[in-house]
Short mmCIF file of C-alpha atoms in Angstrom, two decimals:
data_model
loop_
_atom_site.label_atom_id
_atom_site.label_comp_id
_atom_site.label_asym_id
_atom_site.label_seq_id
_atom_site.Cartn_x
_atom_site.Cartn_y
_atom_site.Cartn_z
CA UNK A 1 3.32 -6.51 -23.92
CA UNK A 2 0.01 -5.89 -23.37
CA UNK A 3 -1.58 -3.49 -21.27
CA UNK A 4 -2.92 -5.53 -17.95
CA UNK A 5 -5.92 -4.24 -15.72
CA UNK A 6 -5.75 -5.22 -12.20
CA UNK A 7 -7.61 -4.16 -9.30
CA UNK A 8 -7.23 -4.31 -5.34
CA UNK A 9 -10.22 -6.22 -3.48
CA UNK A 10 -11.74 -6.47 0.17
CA UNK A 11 -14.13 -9.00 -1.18
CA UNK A 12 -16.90 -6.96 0.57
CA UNK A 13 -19.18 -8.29 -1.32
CA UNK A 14 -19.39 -11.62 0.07
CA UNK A 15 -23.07 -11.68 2.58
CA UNK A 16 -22.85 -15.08 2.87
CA UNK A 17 -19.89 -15.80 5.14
CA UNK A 18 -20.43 -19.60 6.06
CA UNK A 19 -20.55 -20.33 2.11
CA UNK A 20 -18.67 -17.83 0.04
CA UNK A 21 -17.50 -19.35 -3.00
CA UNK A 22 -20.87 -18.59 -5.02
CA UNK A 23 -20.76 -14.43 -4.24
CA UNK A 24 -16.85 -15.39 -4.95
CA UNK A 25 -17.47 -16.97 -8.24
CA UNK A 26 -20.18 -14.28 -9.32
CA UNK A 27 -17.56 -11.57 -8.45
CA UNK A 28 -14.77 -13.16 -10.22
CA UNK A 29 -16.89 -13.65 -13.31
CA UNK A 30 -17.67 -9.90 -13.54
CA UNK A 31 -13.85 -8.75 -12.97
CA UNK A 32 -13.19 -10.93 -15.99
CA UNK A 33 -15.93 -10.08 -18.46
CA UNK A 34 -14.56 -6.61 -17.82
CA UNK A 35 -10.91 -7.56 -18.62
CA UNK A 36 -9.55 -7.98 -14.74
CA UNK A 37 -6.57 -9.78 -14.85
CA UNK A 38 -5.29 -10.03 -11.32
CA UNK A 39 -7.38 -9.27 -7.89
CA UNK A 40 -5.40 -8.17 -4.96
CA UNK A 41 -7.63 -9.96 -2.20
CA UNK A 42 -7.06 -7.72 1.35
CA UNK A 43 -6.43 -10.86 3.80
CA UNK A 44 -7.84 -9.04 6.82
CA UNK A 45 -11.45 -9.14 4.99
CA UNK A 46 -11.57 -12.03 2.49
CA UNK A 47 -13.10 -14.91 5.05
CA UNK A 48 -11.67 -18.13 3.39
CA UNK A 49 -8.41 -17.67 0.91
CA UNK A 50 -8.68 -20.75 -0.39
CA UNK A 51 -12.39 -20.45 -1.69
CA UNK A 52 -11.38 -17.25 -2.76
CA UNK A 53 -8.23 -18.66 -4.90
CA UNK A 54 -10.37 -21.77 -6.28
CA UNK A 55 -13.27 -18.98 -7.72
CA UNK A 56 -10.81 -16.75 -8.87
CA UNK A 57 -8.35 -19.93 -11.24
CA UNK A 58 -11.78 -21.33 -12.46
CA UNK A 59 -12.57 -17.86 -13.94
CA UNK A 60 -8.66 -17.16 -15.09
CA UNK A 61 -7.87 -14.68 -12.59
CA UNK A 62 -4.58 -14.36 -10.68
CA UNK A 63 -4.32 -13.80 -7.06
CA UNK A 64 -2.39 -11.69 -4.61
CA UNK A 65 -2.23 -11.25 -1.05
CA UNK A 66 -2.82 -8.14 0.29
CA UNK A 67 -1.01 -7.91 3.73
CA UNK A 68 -0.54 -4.89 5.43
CA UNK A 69 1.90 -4.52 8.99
CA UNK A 70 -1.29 -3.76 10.55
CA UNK A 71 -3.31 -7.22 10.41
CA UNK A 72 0.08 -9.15 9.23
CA UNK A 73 1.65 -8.42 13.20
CA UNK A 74 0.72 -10.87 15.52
CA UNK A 75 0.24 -9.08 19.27
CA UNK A 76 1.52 -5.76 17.33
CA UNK A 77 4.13 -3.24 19.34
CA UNK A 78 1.91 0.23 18.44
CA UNK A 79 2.57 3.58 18.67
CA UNK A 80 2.81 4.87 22.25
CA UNK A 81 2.52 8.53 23.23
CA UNK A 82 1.69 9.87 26.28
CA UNK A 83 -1.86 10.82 27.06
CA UNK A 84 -1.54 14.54 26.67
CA UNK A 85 0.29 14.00 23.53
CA UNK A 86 -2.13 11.95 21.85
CA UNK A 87 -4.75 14.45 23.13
CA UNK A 88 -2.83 17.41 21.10
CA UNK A 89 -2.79 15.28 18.15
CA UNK A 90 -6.12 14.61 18.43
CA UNK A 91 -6.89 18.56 18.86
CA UNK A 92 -4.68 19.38 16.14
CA UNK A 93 -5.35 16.83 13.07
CA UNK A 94 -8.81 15.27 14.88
CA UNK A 95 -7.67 11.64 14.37
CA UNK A 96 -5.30 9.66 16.95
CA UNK A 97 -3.43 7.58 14.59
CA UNK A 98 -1.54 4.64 16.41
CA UNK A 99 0.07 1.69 14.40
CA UNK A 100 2.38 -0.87 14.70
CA UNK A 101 5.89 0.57 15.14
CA UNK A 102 8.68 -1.05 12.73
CA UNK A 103 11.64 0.08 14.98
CA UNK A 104 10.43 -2.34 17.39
CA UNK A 105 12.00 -5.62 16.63
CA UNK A 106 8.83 -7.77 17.77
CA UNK A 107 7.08 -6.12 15.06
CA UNK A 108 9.52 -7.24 12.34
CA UNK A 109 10.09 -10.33 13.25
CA UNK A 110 5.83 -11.05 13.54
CA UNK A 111 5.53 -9.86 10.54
CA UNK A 112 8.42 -11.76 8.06
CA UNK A 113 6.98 -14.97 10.59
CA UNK A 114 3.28 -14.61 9.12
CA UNK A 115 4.67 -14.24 5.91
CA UNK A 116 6.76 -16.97 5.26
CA UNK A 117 3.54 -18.90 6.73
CA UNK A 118 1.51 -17.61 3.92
CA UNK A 119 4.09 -18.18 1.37
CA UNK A 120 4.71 -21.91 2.32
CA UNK A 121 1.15 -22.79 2.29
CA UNK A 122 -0.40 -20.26 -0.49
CA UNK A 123 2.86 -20.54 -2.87
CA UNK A 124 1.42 -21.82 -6.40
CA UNK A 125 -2.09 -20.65 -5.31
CA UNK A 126 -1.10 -16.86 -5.30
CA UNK A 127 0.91 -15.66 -7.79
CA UNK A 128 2.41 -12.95 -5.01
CA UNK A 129 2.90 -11.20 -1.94
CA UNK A 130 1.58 -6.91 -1.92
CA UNK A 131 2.72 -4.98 0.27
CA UNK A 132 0.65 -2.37 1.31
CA UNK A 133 1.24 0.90 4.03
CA UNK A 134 4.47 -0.89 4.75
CA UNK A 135 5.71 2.23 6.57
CA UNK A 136 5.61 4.59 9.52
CA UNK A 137 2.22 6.67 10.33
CA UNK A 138 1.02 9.64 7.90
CA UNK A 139 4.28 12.29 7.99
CA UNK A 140 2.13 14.59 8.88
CA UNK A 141 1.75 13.01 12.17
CA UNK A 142 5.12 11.25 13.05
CA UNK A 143 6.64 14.50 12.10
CA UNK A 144 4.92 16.40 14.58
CA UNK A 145 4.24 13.42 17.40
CA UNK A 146 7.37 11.16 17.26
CA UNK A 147 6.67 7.48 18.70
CA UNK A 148 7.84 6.92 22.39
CA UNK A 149 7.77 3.00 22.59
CA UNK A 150 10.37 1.61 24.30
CA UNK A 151 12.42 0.40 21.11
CA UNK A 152 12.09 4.24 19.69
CA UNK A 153 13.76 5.20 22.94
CA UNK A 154 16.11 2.92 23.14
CA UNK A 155 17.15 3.93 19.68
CA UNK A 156 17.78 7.44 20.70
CA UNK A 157 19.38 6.48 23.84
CA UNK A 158 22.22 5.13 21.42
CA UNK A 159 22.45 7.66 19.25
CA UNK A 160 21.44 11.26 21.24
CA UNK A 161 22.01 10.45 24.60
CA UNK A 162 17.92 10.60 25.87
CA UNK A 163 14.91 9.02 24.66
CA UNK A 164 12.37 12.15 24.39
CA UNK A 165 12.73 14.75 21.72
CA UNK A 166 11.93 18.37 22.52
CA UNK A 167 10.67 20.97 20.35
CA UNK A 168 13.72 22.18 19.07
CA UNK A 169 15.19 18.53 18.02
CA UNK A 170 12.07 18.20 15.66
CA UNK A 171 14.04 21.08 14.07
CA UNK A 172 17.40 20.01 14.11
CA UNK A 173 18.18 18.52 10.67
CA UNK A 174 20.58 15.80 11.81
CA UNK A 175 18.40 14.52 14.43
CA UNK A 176 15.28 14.84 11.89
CA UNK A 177 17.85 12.72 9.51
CA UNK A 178 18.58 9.96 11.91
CA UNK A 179 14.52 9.58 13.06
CA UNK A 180 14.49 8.91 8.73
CA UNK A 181 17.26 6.89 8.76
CA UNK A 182 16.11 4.69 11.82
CA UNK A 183 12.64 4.43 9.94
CA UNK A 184 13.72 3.68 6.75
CA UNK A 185 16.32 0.84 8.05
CA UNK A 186 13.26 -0.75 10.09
CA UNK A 187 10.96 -1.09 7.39
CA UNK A 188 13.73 -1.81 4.32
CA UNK A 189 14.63 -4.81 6.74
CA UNK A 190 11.27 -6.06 6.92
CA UNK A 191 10.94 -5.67 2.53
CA UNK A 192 13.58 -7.29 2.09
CA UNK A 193 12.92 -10.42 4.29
CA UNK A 194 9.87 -10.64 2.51
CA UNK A 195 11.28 -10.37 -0.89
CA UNK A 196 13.86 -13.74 0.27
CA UNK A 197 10.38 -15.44 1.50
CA UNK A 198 8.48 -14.30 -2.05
CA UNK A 199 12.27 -15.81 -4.01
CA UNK A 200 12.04 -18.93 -2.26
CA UNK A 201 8.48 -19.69 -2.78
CA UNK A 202 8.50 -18.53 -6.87
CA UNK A 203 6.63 -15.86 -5.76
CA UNK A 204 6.86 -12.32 -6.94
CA UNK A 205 6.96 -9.05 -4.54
CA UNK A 206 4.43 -6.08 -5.32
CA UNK A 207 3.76 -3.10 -2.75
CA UNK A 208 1.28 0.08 -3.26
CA UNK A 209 3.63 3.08 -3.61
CA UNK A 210 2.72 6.40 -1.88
CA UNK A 211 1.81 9.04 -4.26
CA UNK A 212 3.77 11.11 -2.88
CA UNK A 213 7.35 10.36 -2.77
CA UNK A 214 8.93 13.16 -2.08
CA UNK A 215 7.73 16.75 -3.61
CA UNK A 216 4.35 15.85 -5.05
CA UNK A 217 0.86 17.56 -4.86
CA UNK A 218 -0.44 16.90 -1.25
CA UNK A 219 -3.58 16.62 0.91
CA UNK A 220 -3.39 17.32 4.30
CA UNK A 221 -6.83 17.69 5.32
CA UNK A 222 -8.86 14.81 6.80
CA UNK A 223 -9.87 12.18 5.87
CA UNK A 224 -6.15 12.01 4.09
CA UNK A 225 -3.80 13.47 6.05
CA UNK A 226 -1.31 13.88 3.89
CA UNK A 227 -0.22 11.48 0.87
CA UNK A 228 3.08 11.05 1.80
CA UNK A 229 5.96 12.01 1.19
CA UNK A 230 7.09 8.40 1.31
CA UNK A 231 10.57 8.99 2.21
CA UNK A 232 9.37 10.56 5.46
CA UNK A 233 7.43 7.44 6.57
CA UNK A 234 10.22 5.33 5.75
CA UNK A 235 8.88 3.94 2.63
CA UNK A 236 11.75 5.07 -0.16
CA UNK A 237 10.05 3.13 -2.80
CA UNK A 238 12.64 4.22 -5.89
CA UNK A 239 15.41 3.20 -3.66
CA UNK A 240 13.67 -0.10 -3.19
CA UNK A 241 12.93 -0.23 -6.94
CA UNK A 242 16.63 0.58 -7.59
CA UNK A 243 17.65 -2.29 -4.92
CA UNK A 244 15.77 -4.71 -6.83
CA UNK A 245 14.05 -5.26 -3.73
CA UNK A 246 9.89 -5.16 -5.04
CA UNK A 247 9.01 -6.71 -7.91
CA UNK A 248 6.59 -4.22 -9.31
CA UNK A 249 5.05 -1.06 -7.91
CA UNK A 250 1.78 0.58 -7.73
CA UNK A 251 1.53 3.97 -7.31
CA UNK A 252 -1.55 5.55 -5.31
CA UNK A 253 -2.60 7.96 -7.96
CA UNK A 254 -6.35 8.19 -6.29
CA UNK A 255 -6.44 12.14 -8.02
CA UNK A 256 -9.69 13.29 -8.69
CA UNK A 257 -8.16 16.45 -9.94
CA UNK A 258 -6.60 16.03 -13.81
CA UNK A 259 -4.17 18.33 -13.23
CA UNK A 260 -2.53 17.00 -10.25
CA UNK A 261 -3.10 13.05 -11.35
CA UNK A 262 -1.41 14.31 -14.85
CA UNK A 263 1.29 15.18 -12.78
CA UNK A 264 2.29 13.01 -10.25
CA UNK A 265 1.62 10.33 -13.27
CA UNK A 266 4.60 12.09 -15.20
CA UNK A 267 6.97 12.39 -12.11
CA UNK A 268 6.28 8.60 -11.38
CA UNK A 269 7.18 7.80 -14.71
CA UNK A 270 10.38 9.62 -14.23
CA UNK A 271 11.10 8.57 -11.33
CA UNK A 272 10.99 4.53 -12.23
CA UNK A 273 12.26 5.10 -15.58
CA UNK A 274 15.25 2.15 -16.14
CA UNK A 275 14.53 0.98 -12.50
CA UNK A 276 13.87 -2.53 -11.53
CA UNK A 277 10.22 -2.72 -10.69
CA UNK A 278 7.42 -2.93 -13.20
CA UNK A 279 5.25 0.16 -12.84
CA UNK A 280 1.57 0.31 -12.99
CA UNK A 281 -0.49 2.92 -11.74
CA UNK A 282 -3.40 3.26 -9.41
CA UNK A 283 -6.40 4.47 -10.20
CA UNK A 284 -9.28 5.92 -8.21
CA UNK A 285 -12.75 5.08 -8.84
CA UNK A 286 -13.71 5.53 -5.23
CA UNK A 287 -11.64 6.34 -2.20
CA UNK A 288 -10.89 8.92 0.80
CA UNK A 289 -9.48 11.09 -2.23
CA UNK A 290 -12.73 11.42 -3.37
CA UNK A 291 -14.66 9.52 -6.34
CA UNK A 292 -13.67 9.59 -10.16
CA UNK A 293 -16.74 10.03 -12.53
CA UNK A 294 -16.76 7.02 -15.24
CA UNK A 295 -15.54 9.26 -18.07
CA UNK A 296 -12.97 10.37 -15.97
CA UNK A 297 -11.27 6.95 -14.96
CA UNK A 298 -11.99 6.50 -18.86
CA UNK A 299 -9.94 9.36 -19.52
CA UNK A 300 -7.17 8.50 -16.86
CA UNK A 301 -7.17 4.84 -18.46
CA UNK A 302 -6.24 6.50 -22.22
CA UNK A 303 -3.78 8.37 -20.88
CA UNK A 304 -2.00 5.92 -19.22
CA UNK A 305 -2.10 3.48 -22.10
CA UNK A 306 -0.91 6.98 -24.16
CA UNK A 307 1.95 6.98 -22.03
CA UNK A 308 3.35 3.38 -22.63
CA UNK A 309 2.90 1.77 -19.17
CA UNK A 310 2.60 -1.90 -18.63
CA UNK A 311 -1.03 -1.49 -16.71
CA UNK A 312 -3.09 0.24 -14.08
CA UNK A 313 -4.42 -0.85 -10.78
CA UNK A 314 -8.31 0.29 -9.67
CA UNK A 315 -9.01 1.14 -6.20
CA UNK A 316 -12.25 1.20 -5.55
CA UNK A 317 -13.95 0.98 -1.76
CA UNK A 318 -17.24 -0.77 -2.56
CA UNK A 319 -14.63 -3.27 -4.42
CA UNK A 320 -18.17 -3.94 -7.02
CA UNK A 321 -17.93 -1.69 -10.04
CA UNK A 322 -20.76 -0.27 -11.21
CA UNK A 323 -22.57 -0.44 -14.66
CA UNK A 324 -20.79 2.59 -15.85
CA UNK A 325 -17.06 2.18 -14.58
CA UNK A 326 -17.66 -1.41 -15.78
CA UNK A 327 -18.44 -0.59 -19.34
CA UNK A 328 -15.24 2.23 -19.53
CA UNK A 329 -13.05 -0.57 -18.17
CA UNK A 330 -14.09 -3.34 -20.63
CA UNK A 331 -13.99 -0.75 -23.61
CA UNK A 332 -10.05 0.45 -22.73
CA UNK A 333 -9.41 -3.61 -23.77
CA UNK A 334 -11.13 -3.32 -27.34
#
């Protein structure tokens, strides 16, 4: 097999928003002199899909939709706190964070609507659905400011008694457990409706994977707020890998530091060895991690080949590569 370069796309680029295809086409051309293989177009930003899928098949490049629960929810159920909660949050992390809740059922059923929309009419035109921040809020801030919409209440209602947690149940272990649970049933529900919609339609399923799963290197500090762990925000990846329920995953691993992407590389490795997803990784050229210099992606590219994986994935936040990170990209193909 051999190794396949893929990168995620806002198509940014594109000035001219009344006639795109020609910034399209110029884009596309690039990505493939470079060795791109497949674009993963963000569908909250890319103007006109189909222009975007005829530039990208007349240049030999696959497509897939980027949806995320944020833009794929129509009239989305968010977050709801009370004031002087959200004004605490705000004091303690500096960000009020507030998106769609998957507990509430409008929410899921928006979302698998939209998507078997897309899949109907895009289905031989994209090669597949990605899944991307298909989970809770950052840990960092569900654990400390649990949502209070009325299907999060209702929820606890069944299963404590009362809707509003206190201190001390953010401490309790089996009420922490259910909250996971709840989370992790919500959004599973939603994957694998899509994955049924993606079957149907001959599509495949792909999803960007946390970096941190569970006990990985972590950054807390703005503008991250924390990495993970996935299995906190209700996004159990391996368990979906093991459920056959995603088609391939790839793994955030935006590290600027060697050290740490060296080793969250290794434990993803472990983790999806003889699962059912195909594994590529992420990596960083540009993002709120923090930018890779072009020797370094270089270096990140080797050692990923070194390692045996199928591919990597390049995130990169002015989605136009420059000179530099072009000529390290097209070199890892020779």
């Amino acid at each position: 097999m051999s190794f396949k370069l893929m990168c995620w796309d806002h198509a940014r680029y594109v000035k001219n928003t009344s006639r795109p295809y020609d910034e399209m086409a110029r884009e596309m051309a690039r990505k493939k002199a470079i060795g791109i293989e497949t674009v993963i177009v963000y569908m909250a930003e890319v103007i006109n899909l189909d222009v975007y899928c005829k530039a990208a098949a007349e240049n030999g490049i696959a497509v897939q939709a980027w949806i995320t629960p944020k833009i794929w929810i129509s009239n989305p159920v968010t977050r709801f706190l009370p004031e002087a909660k959200w004004l605490e949050m705000e004091k303690r992390h500096g960000i009020r964070l507030s998106s769609p809740c998957p507990n509430h059922p409008h929410n899921r059923q928006s979302m698998i609507a939209n998507t078997m929309k897309l899949a109907e009419e895009y289905a031989g035109r994209v090669e597949a659905i990605h899944l991307d921040a298909i989970r809770t809020e950052n840990a960092l801030l569900t654990r400390d400011f649990p949502c209070e919409c009325e299907a999060c209440r209702a929820l606890r209602k069944r299963f404590l008694g009362y809707e509003i947690l206190s201190e001390d149940d953010l401490k309790n272990p089996g009420i922490i457990y259910k909250e996971l649970d709840l989370k992790n049933s919500s959004i599973s529900e939603i994957v694998q409706a899509v994955k049924a919609i993606a079957d149907k339609n001959n599509l495949r399923l792909t999803m960007a994977g946390r970096a941190n799963y569970l006990n990985q290197p972590d950054i807390e500090k703005a503008p991250v707020w924390g990495l993970g762990p996935a299995v906190m925000e209700g996004q159990d990846w391996v368990k979906w890998s093991d459920n056959g329920w995603v088609d391939e995953i790839y793994t955030m691993n935006y590290h600027t530091d060697k050290t740490l992407f060296t080793r969250v590389l290794n434990e993803h490795i472990r983790l999806l060895r003889g699962s059912g997803a195909g594994f590529y990784s992420g990596i960083g050229v540009e993002s709120s991690m923090g930018k890779n210099q072009p020797e370094q992606v270089a270096e990140y590219i080797q050692k990923v080949k070194a390692l045996g994986l199928n591919g990597c994935v390049f995130f990169n936040k002015t989605d136009v590569f420059e000179p530099e990170y072009e000529a390290v990209i097209k070199a890892s193909r020779e």
